mmCIF file of C-alpha atoms and ligand atoms in Angstrom:
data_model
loop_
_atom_site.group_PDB
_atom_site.id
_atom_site.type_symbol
_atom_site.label_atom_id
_atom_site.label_comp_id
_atom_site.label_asym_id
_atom_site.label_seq_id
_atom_site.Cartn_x
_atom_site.Cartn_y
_atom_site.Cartn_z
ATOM 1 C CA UNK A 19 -1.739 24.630 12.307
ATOM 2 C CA UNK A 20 0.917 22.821 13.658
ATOM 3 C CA UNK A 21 4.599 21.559 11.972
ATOM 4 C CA UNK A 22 3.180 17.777 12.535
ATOM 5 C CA UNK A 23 -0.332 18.902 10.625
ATOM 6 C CA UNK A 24 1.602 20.526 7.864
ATOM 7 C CA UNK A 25 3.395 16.956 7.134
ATOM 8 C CA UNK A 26 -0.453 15.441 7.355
ATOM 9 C CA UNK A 27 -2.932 17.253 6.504
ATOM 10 C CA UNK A 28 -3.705 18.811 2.973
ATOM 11 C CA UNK A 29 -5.553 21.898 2.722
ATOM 12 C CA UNK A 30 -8.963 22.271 1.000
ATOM 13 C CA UNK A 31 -12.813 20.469 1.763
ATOM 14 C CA UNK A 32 -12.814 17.308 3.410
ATOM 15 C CA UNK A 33 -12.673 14.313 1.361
ATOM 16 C CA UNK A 34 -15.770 12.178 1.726
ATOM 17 C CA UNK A 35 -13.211 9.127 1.648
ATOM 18 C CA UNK A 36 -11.586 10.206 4.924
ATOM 19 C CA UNK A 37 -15.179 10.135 7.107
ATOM 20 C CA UNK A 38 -15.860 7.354 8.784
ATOM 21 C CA UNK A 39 -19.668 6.542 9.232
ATOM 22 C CA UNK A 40 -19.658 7.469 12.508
ATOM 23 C CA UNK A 41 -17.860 10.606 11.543
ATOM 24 C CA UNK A 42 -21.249 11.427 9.010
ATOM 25 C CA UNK A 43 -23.215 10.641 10.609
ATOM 26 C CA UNK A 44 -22.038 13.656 13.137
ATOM 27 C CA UNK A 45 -21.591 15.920 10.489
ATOM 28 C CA UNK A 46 -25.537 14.911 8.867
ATOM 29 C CA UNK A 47 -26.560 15.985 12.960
ATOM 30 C CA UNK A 48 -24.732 19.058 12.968
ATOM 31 C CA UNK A 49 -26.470 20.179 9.545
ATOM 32 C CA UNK A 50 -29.896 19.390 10.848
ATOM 33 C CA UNK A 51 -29.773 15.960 9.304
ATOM 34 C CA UNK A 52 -30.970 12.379 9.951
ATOM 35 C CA UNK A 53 -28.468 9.621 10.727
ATOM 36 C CA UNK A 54 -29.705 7.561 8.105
ATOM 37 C CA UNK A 55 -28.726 10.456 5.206
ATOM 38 C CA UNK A 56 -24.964 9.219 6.014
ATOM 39 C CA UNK A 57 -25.905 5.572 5.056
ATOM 40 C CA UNK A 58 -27.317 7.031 1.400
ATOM 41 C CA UNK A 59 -24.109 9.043 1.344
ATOM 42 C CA UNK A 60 -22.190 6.170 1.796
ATOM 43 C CA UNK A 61 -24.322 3.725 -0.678
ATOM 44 C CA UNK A 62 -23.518 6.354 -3.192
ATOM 45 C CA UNK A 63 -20.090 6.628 -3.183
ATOM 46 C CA UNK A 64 -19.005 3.165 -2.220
ATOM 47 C CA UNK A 65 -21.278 1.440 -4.220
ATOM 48 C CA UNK A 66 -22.979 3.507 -7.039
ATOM 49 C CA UNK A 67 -19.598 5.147 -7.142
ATOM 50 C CA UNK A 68 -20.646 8.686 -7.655
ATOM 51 C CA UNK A 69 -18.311 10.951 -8.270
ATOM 52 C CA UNK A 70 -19.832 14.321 -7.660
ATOM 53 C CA UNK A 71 -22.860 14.958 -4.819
ATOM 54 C CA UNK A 72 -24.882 16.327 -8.263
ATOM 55 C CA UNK A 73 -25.231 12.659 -8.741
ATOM 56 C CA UNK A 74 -27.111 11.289 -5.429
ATOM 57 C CA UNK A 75 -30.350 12.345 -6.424
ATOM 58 C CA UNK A 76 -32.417 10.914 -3.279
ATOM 59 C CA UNK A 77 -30.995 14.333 -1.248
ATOM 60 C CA UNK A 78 -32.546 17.349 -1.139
ATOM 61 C CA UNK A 79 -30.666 20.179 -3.831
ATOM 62 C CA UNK A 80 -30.369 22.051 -0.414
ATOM 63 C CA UNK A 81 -28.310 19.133 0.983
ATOM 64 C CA UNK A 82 -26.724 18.621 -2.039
ATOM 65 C CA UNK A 83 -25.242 21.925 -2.321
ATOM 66 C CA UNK A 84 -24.400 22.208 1.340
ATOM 67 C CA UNK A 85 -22.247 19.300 1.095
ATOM 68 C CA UNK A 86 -20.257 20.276 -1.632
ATOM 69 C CA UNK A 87 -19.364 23.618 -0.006
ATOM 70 C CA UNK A 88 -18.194 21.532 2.548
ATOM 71 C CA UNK A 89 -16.863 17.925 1.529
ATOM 72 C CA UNK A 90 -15.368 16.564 -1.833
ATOM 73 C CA UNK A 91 -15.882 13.242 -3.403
ATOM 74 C CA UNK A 92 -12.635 12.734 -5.713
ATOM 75 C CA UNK A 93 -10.159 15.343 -4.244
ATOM 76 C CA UNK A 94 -7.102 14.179 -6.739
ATOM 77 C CA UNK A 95 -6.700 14.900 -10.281
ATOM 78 C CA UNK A 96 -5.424 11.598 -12.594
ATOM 79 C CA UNK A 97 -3.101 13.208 -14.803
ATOM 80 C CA UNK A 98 -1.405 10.382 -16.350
ATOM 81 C CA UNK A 99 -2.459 6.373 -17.050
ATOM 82 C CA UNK A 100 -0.386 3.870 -18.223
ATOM 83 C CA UNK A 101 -1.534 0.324 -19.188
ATOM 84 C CA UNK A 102 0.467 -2.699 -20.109
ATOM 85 C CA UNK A 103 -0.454 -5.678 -22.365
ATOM 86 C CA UNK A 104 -0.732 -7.791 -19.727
ATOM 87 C CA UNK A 105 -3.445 -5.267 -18.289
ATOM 88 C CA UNK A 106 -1.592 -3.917 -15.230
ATOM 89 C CA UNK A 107 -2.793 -0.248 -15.359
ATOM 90 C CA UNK A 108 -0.772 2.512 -13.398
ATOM 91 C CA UNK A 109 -2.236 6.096 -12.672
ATOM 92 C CA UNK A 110 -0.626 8.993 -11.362
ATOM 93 C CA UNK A 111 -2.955 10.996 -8.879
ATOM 94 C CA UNK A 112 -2.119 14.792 -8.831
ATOM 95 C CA UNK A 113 -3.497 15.650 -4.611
ATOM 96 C CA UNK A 114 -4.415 19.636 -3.982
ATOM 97 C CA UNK A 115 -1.391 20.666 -2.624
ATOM 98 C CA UNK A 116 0.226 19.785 -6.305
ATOM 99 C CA UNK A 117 1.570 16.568 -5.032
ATOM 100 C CA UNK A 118 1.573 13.405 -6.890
ATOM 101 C CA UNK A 119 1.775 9.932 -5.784
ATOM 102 C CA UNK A 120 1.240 6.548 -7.889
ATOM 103 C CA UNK A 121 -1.442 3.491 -7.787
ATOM 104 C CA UNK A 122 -1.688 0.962 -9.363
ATOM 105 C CA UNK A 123 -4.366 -2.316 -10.664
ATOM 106 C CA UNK A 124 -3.202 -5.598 -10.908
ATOM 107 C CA UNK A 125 -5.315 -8.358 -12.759
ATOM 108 C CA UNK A 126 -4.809 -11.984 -12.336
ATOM 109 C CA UNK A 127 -7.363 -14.841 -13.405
ATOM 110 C CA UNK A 128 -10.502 -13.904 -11.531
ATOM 111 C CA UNK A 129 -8.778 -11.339 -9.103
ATOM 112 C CA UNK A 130 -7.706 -7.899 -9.104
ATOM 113 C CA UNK A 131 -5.247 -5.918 -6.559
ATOM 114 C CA UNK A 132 -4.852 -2.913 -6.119
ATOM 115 C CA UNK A 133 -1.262 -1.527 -4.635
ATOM 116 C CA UNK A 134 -1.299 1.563 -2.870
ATOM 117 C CA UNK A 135 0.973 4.519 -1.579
ATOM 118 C CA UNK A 136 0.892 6.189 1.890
ATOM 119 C CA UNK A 137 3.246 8.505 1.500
ATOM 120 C CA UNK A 138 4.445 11.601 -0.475
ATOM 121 C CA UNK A 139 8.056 9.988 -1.609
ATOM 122 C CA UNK A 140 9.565 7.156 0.946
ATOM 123 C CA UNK A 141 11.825 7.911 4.003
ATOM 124 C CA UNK A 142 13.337 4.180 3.855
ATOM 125 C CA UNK A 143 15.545 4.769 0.847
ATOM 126 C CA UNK A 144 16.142 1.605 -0.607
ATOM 127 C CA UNK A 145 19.248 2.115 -2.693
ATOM 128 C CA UNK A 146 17.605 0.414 -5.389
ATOM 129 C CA UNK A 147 14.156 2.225 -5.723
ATOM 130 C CA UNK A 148 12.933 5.282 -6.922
ATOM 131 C CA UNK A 149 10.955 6.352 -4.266
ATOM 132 C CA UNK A 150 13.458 6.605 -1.758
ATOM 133 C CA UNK A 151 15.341 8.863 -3.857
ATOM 134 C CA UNK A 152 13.948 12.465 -3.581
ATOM 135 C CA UNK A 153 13.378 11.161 0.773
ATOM 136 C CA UNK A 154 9.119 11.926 2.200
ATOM 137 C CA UNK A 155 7.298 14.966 1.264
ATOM 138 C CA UNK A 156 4.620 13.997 3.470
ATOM 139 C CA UNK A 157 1.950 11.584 4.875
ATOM 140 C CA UNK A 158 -1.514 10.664 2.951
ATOM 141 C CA UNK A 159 -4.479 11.215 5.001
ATOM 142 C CA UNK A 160 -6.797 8.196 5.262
ATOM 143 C CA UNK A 161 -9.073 9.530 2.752
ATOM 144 C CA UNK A 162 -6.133 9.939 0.198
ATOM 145 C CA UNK A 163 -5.077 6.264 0.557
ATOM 146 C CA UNK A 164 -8.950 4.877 -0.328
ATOM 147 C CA UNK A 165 -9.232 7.178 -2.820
ATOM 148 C CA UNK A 166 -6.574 5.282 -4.792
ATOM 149 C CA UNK A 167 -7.918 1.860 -4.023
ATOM 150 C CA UNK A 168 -11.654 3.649 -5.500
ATOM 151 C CA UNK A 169 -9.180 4.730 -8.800
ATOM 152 C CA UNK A 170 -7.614 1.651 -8.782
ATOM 153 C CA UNK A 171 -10.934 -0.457 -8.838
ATOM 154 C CA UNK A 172 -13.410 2.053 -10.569
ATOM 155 C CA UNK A 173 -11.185 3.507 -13.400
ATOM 156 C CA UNK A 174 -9.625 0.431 -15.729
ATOM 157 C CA UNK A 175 -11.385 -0.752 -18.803
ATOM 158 C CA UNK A 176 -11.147 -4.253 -16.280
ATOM 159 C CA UNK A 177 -14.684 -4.775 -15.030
ATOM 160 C CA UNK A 178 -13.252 -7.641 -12.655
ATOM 161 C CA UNK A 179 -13.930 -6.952 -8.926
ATOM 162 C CA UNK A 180 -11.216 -5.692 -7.028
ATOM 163 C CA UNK A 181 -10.802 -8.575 -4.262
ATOM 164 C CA UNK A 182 -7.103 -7.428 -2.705
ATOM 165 C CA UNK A 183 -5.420 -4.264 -1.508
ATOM 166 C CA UNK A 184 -1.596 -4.239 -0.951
ATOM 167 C CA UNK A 185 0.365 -1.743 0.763
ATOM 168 C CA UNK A 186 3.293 -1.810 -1.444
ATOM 169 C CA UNK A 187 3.414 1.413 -3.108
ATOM 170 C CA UNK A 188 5.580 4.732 -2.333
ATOM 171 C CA UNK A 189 6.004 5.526 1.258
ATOM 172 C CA UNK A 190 6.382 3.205 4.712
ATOM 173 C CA UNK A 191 3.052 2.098 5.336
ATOM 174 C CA UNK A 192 3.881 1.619 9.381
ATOM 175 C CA UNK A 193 5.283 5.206 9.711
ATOM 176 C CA UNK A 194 2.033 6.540 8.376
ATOM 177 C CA UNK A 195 0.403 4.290 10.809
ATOM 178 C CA UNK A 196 -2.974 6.018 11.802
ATOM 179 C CA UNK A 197 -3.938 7.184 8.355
ATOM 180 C CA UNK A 198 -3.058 3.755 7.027
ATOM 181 C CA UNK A 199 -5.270 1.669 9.608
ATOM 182 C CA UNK A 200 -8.063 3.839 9.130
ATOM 183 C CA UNK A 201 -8.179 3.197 5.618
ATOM 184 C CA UNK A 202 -7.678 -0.134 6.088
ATOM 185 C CA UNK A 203 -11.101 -0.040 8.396
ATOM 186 C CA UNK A 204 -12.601 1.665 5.479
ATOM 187 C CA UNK A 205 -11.286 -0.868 2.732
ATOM 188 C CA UNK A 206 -12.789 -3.006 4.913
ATOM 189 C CA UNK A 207 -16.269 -1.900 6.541
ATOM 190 C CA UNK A 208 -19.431 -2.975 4.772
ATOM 191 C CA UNK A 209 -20.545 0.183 4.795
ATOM 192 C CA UNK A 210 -17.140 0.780 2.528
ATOM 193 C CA UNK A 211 -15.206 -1.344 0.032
ATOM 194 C CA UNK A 212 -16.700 -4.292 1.735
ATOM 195 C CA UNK A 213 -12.909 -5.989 1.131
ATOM 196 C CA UNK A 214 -12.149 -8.917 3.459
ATOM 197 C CA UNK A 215 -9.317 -8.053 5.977
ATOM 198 C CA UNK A 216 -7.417 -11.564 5.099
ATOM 199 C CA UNK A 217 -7.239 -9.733 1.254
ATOM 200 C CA UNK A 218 -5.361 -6.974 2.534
ATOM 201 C CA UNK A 219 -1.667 -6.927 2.984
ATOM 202 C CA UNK A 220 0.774 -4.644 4.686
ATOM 203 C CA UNK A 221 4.424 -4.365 3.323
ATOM 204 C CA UNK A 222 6.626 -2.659 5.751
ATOM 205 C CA UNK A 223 10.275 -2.464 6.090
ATOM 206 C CA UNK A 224 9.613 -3.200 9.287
ATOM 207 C CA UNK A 225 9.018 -1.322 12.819
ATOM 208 C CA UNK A 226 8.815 -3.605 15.478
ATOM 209 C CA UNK A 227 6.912 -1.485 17.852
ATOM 210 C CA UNK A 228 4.420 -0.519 15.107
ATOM 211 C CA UNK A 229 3.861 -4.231 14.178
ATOM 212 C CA UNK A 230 2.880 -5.285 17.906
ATOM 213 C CA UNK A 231 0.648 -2.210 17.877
ATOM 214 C CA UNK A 232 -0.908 -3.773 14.759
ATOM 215 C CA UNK A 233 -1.717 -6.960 16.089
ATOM 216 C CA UNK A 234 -3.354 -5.440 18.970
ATOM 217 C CA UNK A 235 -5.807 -3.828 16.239
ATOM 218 C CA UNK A 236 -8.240 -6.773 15.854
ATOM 219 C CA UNK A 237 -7.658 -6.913 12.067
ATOM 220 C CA UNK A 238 -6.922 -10.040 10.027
ATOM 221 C CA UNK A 239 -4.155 -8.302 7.566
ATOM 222 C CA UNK A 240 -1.630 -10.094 6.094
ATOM 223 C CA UNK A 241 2.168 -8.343 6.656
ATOM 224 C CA UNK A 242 4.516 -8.769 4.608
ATOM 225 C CA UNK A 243 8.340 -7.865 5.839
ATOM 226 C CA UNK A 244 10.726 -6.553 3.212
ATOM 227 C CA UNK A 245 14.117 -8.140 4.186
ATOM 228 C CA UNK A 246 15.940 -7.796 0.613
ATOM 229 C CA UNK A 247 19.272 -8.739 2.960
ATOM 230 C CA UNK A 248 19.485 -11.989 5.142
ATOM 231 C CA UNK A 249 22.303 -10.418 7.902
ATOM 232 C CA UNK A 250 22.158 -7.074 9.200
ATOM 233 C CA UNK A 251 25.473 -5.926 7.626
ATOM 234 C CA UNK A 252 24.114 -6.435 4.049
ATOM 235 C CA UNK A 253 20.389 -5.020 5.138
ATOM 236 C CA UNK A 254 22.044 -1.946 6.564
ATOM 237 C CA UNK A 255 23.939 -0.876 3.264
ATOM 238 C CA UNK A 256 20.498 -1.578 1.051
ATOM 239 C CA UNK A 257 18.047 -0.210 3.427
ATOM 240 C CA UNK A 258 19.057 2.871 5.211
ATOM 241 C CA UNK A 259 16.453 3.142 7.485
ATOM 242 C CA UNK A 260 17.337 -0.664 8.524
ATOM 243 C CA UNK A 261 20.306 0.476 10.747
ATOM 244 C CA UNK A 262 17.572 1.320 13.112
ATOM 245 C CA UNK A 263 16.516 -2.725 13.735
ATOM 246 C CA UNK A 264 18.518 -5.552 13.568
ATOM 247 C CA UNK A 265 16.958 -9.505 12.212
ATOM 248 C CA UNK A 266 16.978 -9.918 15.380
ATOM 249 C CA UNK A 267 14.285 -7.265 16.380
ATOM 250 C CA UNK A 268 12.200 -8.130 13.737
ATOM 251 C CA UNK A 269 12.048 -12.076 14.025
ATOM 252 C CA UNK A 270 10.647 -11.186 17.409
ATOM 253 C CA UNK A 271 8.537 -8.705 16.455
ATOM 254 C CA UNK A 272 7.060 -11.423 13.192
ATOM 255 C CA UNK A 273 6.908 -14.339 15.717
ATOM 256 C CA UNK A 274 4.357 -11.924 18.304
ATOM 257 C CA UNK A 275 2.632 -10.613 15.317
ATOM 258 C CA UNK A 276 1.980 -14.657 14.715
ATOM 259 C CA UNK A 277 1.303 -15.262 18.136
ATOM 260 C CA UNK A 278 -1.283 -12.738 18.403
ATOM 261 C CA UNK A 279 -3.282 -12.683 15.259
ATOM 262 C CA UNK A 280 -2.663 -16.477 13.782
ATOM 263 C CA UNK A 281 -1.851 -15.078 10.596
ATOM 264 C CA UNK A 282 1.711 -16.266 8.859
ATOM 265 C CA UNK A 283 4.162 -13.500 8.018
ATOM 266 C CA UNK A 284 5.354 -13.086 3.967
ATOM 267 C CA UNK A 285 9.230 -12.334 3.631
ATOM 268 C CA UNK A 286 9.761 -10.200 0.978
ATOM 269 C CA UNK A 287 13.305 -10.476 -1.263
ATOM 270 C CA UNK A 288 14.283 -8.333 -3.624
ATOM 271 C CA UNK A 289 16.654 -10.526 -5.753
ATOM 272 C CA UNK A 290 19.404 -7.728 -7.002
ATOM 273 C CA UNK A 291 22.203 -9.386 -9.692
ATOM 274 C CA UNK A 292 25.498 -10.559 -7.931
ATOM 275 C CA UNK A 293 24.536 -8.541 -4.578
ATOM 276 C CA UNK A 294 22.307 -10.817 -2.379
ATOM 277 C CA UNK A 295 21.482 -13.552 -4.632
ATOM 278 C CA UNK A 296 24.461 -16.158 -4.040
ATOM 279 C CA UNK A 297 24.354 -19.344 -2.472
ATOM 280 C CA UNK A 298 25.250 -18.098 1.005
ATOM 281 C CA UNK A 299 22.716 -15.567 1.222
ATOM 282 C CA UNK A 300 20.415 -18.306 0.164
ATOM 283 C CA UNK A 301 21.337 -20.375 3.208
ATOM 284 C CA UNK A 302 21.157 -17.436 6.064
ATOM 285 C CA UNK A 303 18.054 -16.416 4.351
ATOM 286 C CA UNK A 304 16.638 -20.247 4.824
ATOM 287 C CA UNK A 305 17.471 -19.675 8.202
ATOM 288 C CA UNK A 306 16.124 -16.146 9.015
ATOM 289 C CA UNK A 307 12.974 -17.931 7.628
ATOM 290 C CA UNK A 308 12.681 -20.477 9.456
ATOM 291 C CA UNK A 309 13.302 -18.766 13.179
ATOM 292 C CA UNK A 310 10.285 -16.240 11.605
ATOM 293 C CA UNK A 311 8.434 -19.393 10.200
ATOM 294 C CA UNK A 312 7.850 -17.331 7.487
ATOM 295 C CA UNK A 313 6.987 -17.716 3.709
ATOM 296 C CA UNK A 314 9.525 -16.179 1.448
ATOM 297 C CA UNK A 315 8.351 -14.203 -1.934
ATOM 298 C CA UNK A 316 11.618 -13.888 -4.099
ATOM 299 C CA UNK A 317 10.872 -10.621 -6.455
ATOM 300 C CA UNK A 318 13.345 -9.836 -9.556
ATOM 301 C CA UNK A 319 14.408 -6.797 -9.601
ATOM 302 C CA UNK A 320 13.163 -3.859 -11.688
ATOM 303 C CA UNK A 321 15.541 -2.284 -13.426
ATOM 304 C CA UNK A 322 15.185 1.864 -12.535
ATOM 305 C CA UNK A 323 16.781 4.086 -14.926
ATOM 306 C CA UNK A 324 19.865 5.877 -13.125
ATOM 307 C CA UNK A 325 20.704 3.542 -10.428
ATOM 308 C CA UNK A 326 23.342 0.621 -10.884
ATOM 309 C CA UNK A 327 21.738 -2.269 -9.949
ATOM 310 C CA UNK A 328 20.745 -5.332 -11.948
ATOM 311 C CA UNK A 329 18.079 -8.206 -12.166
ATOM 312 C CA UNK A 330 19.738 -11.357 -11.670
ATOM 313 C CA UNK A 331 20.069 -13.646 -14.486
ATOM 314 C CA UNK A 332 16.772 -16.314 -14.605
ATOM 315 C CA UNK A 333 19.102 -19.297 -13.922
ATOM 316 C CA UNK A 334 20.679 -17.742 -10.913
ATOM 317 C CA UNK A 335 17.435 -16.644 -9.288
ATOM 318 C CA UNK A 336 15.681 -20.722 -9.573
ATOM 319 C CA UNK A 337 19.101 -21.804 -8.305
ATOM 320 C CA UNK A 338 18.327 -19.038 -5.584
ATOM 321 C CA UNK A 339 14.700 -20.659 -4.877
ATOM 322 C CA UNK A 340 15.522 -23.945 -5.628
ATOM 323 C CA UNK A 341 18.247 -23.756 -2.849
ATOM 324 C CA UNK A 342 16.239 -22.297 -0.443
ATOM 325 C CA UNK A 343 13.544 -25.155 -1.002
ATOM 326 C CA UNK A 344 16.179 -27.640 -0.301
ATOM 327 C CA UNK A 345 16.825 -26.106 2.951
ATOM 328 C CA UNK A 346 13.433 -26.136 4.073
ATOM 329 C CA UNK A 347 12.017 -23.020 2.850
ATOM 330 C CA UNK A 348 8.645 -22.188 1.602
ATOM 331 C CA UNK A 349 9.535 -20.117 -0.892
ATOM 332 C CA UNK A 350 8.165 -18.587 -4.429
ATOM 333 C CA UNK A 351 9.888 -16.331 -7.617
ATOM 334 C CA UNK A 352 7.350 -13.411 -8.275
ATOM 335 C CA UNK A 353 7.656 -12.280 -11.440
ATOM 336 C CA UNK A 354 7.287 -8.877 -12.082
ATOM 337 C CA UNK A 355 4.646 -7.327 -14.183
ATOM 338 C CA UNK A 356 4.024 -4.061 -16.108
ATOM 339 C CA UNK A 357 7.750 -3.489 -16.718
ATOM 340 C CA UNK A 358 6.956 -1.805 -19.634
ATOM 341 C CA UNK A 359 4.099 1.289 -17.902
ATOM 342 C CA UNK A 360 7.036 2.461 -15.446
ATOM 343 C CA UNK A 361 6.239 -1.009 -13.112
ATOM 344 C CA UNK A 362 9.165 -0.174 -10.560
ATOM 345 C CA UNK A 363 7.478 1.902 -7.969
ATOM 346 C CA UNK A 364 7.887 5.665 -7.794
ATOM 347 C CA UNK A 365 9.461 5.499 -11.746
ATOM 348 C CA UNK A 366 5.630 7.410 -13.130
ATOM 349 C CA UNK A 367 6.045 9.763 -10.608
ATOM 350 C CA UNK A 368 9.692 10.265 -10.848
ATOM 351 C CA UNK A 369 9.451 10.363 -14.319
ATOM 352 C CA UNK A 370 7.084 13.345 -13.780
ATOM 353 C CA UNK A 371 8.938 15.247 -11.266
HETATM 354 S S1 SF4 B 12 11.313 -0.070 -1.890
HETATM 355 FE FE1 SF4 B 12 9.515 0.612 -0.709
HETATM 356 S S2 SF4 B 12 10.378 1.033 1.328
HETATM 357 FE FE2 SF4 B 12 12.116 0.997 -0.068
HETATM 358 S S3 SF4 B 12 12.414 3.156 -0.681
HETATM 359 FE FE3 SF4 B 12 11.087 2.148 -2.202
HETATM 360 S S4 SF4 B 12 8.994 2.637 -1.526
HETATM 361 FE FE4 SF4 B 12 10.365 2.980 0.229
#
């Protein structure tokens, strides 16, 4: 095994949620199967939601058994659950190598999301998030990222569909970039989550060569840029990895991304108290914007225990988004939820380091 495998690939039986159909339907061949065994495989976990091949009692015991010597339905462990008043429920999935990453489901009205991680840790290192802190441990494999949207929408008390996947856990979605677009395929397929592409969004610090490649993918996600800064000077001291690309790069890189797929880019904001919330950030931010013809989302910050940042105060964040309206912007104040189960990503997991 290679250095580059190491930093993907856990050890132990293949996850179920990492085949594609076409990839079972190879493996029901090679054990002397018919193609069609792959589609009851697939009904079964996706949509009866079995968690053990004991359960899919249409396959022979001798099928049965070989495919537990060699696959696994639920490969993680959940060793901890939070849930919130306002429902928002937060689980922390122990993977086979020991590591742990966090999930999370979101209800709202009639809809659910579910946020997911990609990564082992977070090699951006926002100066204001947990994650970045302890740097990346490693990639998910594809499997590992649906396995948290199948947690996310099969384990709450909250029998509400899940209708919406974001990418806005631990880790840099775009620098885990094949894992992540195959589970998006597999959020997506019919023969999978059956979860409309427009109901999936990407959040990404953003990689401009990664985003073209993602428009070239023929899916209809929604990406979402965290900016948190509105010049590069600001950007570079919040977001390390930001050095990299300037505004510049990345208004480009948002227009193609337009150009190509028709779908509007989100700006994301992290409002941080007396940092990047005052009326001149306001105004470049209006402009960044509008060269991007972006939507803004202003989020207030989550306070993370050990790091000296602040949430702004409420009248200083609707002066924020009212003056960014005046200037043109479309722009909304997220609130954030489940403050009180660890809601800042990478706090559960840091919490259980
Ligand atoms: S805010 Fe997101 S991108 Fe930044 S360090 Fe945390 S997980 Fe990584």
């Amino acid at each position: 095994m290679t250095k580059a495998d190491q930093f993907n690939t856990p050890a132990g039986p293949r996850q179920l949620y990492d085949c594609t159909a076409d990839l079972l339907r190879a493996s029901m061949s090679d054990l002397g199967q018919p193609p069609y065994r792959a589609g009851q495989i697939l009904e079964w976990v996706y949509h009866r939601q079995a968690r053990s091949f004991d359960e899919m009692t249409n396959l022979s015991k001798d099928l049965r058994r070989q495919l537990a010597e060699q696959f696994c339905v639920y490969e993680s462990e959940v060793v901890h659950v939070s849930r919130a008043a306002d429902g928002v429920t937060k689980f922390l999935l122990r993977w086979a190598d020991g590591e742990t990453t966090e999930c999370v489901s979101i209800p709202s009205g009639e809809r659910r999301t579910a946020c997911l991680s990609t990564q082992v840790g977070c090699p951006v290192g926002c100066v204001f998030c947990a994650s970045g802190m302890g740097g990346v441990r490693r990639n998910l494999s594809a499997g590992q990222i649906v396995e948290q949207a199948m947690v996310a929408a099969y384990q709450t008390d909250d029998d509400t569909r899940l209708s919406n996947v974001v990418f806005m856990g631990i880790g840099e979605p775009l620098a885990n970039y094949d894992a992540t677009v195959q589970a998006i395929r597999t959020i997506n397929a019919a023969w999978g989550m059956n979860i409309g592409a427009r109901k999936i969004t990407i959040s990404t610090v953003g990689l401009p060569e990664q985003i073209l490649r993602l428009a070239d993918e023929n899916l209809q996600v929604t990406l979402a840029l965290s900016l948190h800064a509105p010049n590069d000077e600001l950007r570079a001291r919040l977001i390390p990895w930001a050095r990299r690309v300037s505004i510049a790069q990345l208004i480009e890189a948002a227009r193609d991304y337009f150009a190509k797929t028709g779908r509007e880019v989100t700006l994301e904001y992290v409002l941080l108290g007396d940092l990047n919330d005052r009326p001149e950030h306001a105004r470049q931010l209006a402009d960044v914007a509008r060269r991007m013809r972006c939507n803004v989302n202003l989020i207030l910050y989550n306070p993370v225990e050990g790091v000296s940042y602040a949430r702004p105060q409420s009248q200083v964040a609707h002066a924020f988004l009212h003056l960014l309206r005046e200037l043109g912007g479309n722009a909304h104040l997220r609130q954030s939820r489940g403050l009180e189960v660890d809601g800042a990503c990478g706090q559960l997991r840091r919490q259980q380091l």
